[in-house]
């Protein structure tokens, strides 16, 4: 019903840039928001950024604010994450998520608020 496919990951040097894409099925547009999360080996899933389909409200984790930009193209059912000034600490598998099904006060940051997840794309930043 809701399918998400991430792409754009890869290897980049510190200070470099990368743009991730999340291609979503049409039903994803009925969800309240789209989010990006990341998970490094041995660590829990971490919130990165999120955006509403309607209105385009955005929120960011403090660790990426000023460096990352989330955007969406409703016509293409696609959400992007532009990552600039990358640091080795940004190395992780990045996941796209959609949710919740019902209206939410503010854009959620908790993984539990999201109902559907992509398979992830690896981002590796070398020093």
CSV table of C-alpha atoms in Angstrom, one decimal:
chain,number,residue,atom,x,y,z
A,1,UNK,CA,0.0,0.0,0.0
A,2,UNK,CA,2.8,2.4,0.9
A,3,UNK,CA,6.2,1.6,-0.6
A,4,UNK,CA,9.4,3.7,-0.1
A,5,UNK,CA,12.7,3.3,-2.0
A,6,UNK,CA,15.8,5.3,-1.0
A,7,UNK,CA,18.7,6.0,-3.3
A,8,UNK,CA,21.7,8.4,-3.6
A,9,UNK,CA,23.9,7.0,-0.9
A,10,UNK,CA,27.6,6.4,-1.4
A,11,UNK,CA,31.1,7.2,-0.2
A,12,UNK,CA,32.1,10.9,0.1
A,13,UNK,CA,35.0,12.7,1.7
A,14,UNK,CA,34.5,14.9,4.8
A,15,UNK,CA,33.2,18.3,3.8
A,16,UNK,CA,31.5,16.9,0.7
A,17,UNK,CA,27.9,16.7,-0.3
A,18,UNK,CA,25.4,14.1,-1.2
A,19,UNK,CA,21.7,14.1,-2.1
A,20,UNK,CA,19.4,11.3,-1.0
A,21,UNK,CA,16.1,10.6,-2.7
A,22,UNK,CA,13.0,8.7,-1.4
A,23,UNK,CA,10.6,7.6,-4.1
A,24,UNK,CA,7.2,6.9,-2.6
A,25,UNK,CA,4.1,5.2,-3.9
A,26,UNK,CA,1.1,7.4,-4.5
A,27,UNK,CA,-0.6,6.3,-1.3
A,28,UNK,CA,2.2,7.8,0.7
A,29,UNK,CA,0.8,11.3,-0.1
A,30,UNK,CA,-2.1,10.5,2.1
A,31,UNK,CA,0.3,10.3,5.1
A,32,UNK,CA,0.9,13.3,7.3
A,33,UNK,CA,4.6,13.5,6.9
A,34,UNK,CA,7.8,12.0,5.5
A,35,UNK,CA,10.9,11.6,7.6
A,36,UNK,CA,14.6,10.7,7.3
A,37,UNK,CA,16.3,8.6,10.0
A,38,UNK,CA,19.7,7.1,10.2
A,39,UNK,CA,21.2,4.2,12.1
A,40,UNK,CA,24.9,3.4,12.7
A,41,UNK,CA,26.1,-0.1,13.6
A,42,UNK,CA,25.3,-0.8,17.3
A,43,UNK,CA,23.3,2.3,17.7
A,44,UNK,CA,19.6,3.1,17.8
A,45,UNK,CA,17.7,4.7,15.0
A,46,UNK,CA,18.1,8.5,15.1
A,47,UNK,CA,15.9,11.2,13.7
A,48,UNK,CA,17.4,13.4,11.0
A,49,UNK,CA,14.7,15.5,9.4
A,50,UNK,CA,11.0,15.5,8.5
A,51,UNK,CA,8.6,17.4,6.3
A,52,UNK,CA,4.9,17.6,5.8
A,53,UNK,CA,3.4,16.9,2.3
A,54,UNK,CA,0.9,19.7,2.9
A,55,UNK,CA,2.4,23.1,3.8
A,56,UNK,CA,6.0,21.8,3.7
A,57,UNK,CA,6.7,22.3,7.4
A,58,UNK,CA,10.2,21.1,8.2
A,59,UNK,CA,12.1,20.0,11.3
A,60,UNK,CA,15.7,19.0,11.8
A,61,UNK,CA,17.9,17.3,14.3
A,62,UNK,CA,20.3,19.7,16.0
A,63,UNK,CA,23.2,17.7,14.7
A,64,UNK,CA,22.3,18.4,11.1
A,65,UNK,CA,20.7,21.8,11.2
A,66,UNK,CA,22.4,24.2,8.9
A,67,UNK,CA,24.0,21.4,6.9
A,68,UNK,CA,21.1,19.3,5.7
A,69,UNK,CA,18.0,20.4,3.8
A,70,UNK,CA,14.8,18.3,3.4
A,71,UNK,CA,12.5,19.0,0.5
A,72,UNK,CA,9.7,17.3,-1.4
A,73,UNK,CA,8.1,17.2,-4.8
A,74,UNK,CA,4.5,16.2,-4.4
A,75,UNK,CA,4.0,15.7,-8.2
A,76,UNK,CA,6.8,13.2,-8.2
A,77,UNK,CA,6.0,11.5,-4.9
A,78,UNK,CA,9.6,12.1,-3.9
A,79,UNK,CA,11.3,13.5,-0.8
A,80,UNK,CA,14.9,14.6,-0.9
A,81,UNK,CA,17.7,15.1,1.7
A,82,UNK,CA,20.5,17.4,0.6
A,83,UNK,CA,23.5,16.8,2.8
A,84,UNK,CA,26.3,19.3,2.8
A,85,UNK,CA,29.5,19.7,4.9
A,86,UNK,CA,29.3,16.0,5.7
A,87,UNK,CA,31.2,14.7,8.7
A,88,UNK,CA,32.5,11.2,9.5
A,89,UNK,CA,29.8,11.2,12.3
A,90,UNK,CA,27.2,11.3,9.6
A,91,UNK,CA,28.1,7.8,8.5
A,92,UNK,CA,25.1,5.5,8.8
A,93,UNK,CA,22.3,3.8,6.9
A,94,UNK,CA,19.7,6.4,6.0
A,95,UNK,CA,16.0,5.4,6.0
A,96,UNK,CA,13.0,7.1,4.6
A,97,UNK,CA,9.7,6.8,6.5
A,98,UNK,CA,6.1,7.8,6.1
A,99,UNK,CA,3.5,8.5,8.7
A,100,UNK,CA,1.4,8.9,10.6
A,101,UNK,CA,-2.0,8.0,9.0
A,102,UNK,CA,-3.9,10.6,11.1
A,103,UNK,CA,-3.3,14.3,11.6
A,104,UNK,CA,-0.5,15.2,14.0
A,105,UNK,CA,0.2,18.2,16.1
A,106,UNK,CA,3.6,19.4,14.8
A,107,UNK,CA,5.9,17.2,12.7
A,108,UNK,CA,6.8,14.0,14.6
A,109,UNK,CA,10.4,13.1,15.4
A,110,UNK,CA,9.8,9.8,17.0
A,111,UNK,CA,10.3,6.7,14.9
A,112,UNK,CA,7.2,5.2,16.5
A,113,UNK,CA,5.1,7.8,14.8
A,114,UNK,CA,6.0,6.5,11.3
A,115,UNK,CA,4.2,3.5,9.8
A,116,UNK,CA,6.2,2.7,6.7
A,117,UNK,CA,9.9,2.4,6.0
A,118,UNK,CA,12.3,2.0,3.1
A,119,UNK,CA,15.1,-0.5,2.9
A,120,UNK,CA,17.8,2.1,3.6
A,121,UNK,CA,20.8,3.5,1.7
A,122,UNK,CA,24.3,3.5,3.0
A,123,UNK,CA,26.2,6.8,3.5
A,124,UNK,CA,29.9,6.7,4.3
A,125,UNK,CA,31.9,9.8,5.1
A,126,UNK,CA,35.7,9.4,5.1
A,127,UNK,CA,38.0,11.7,7.0
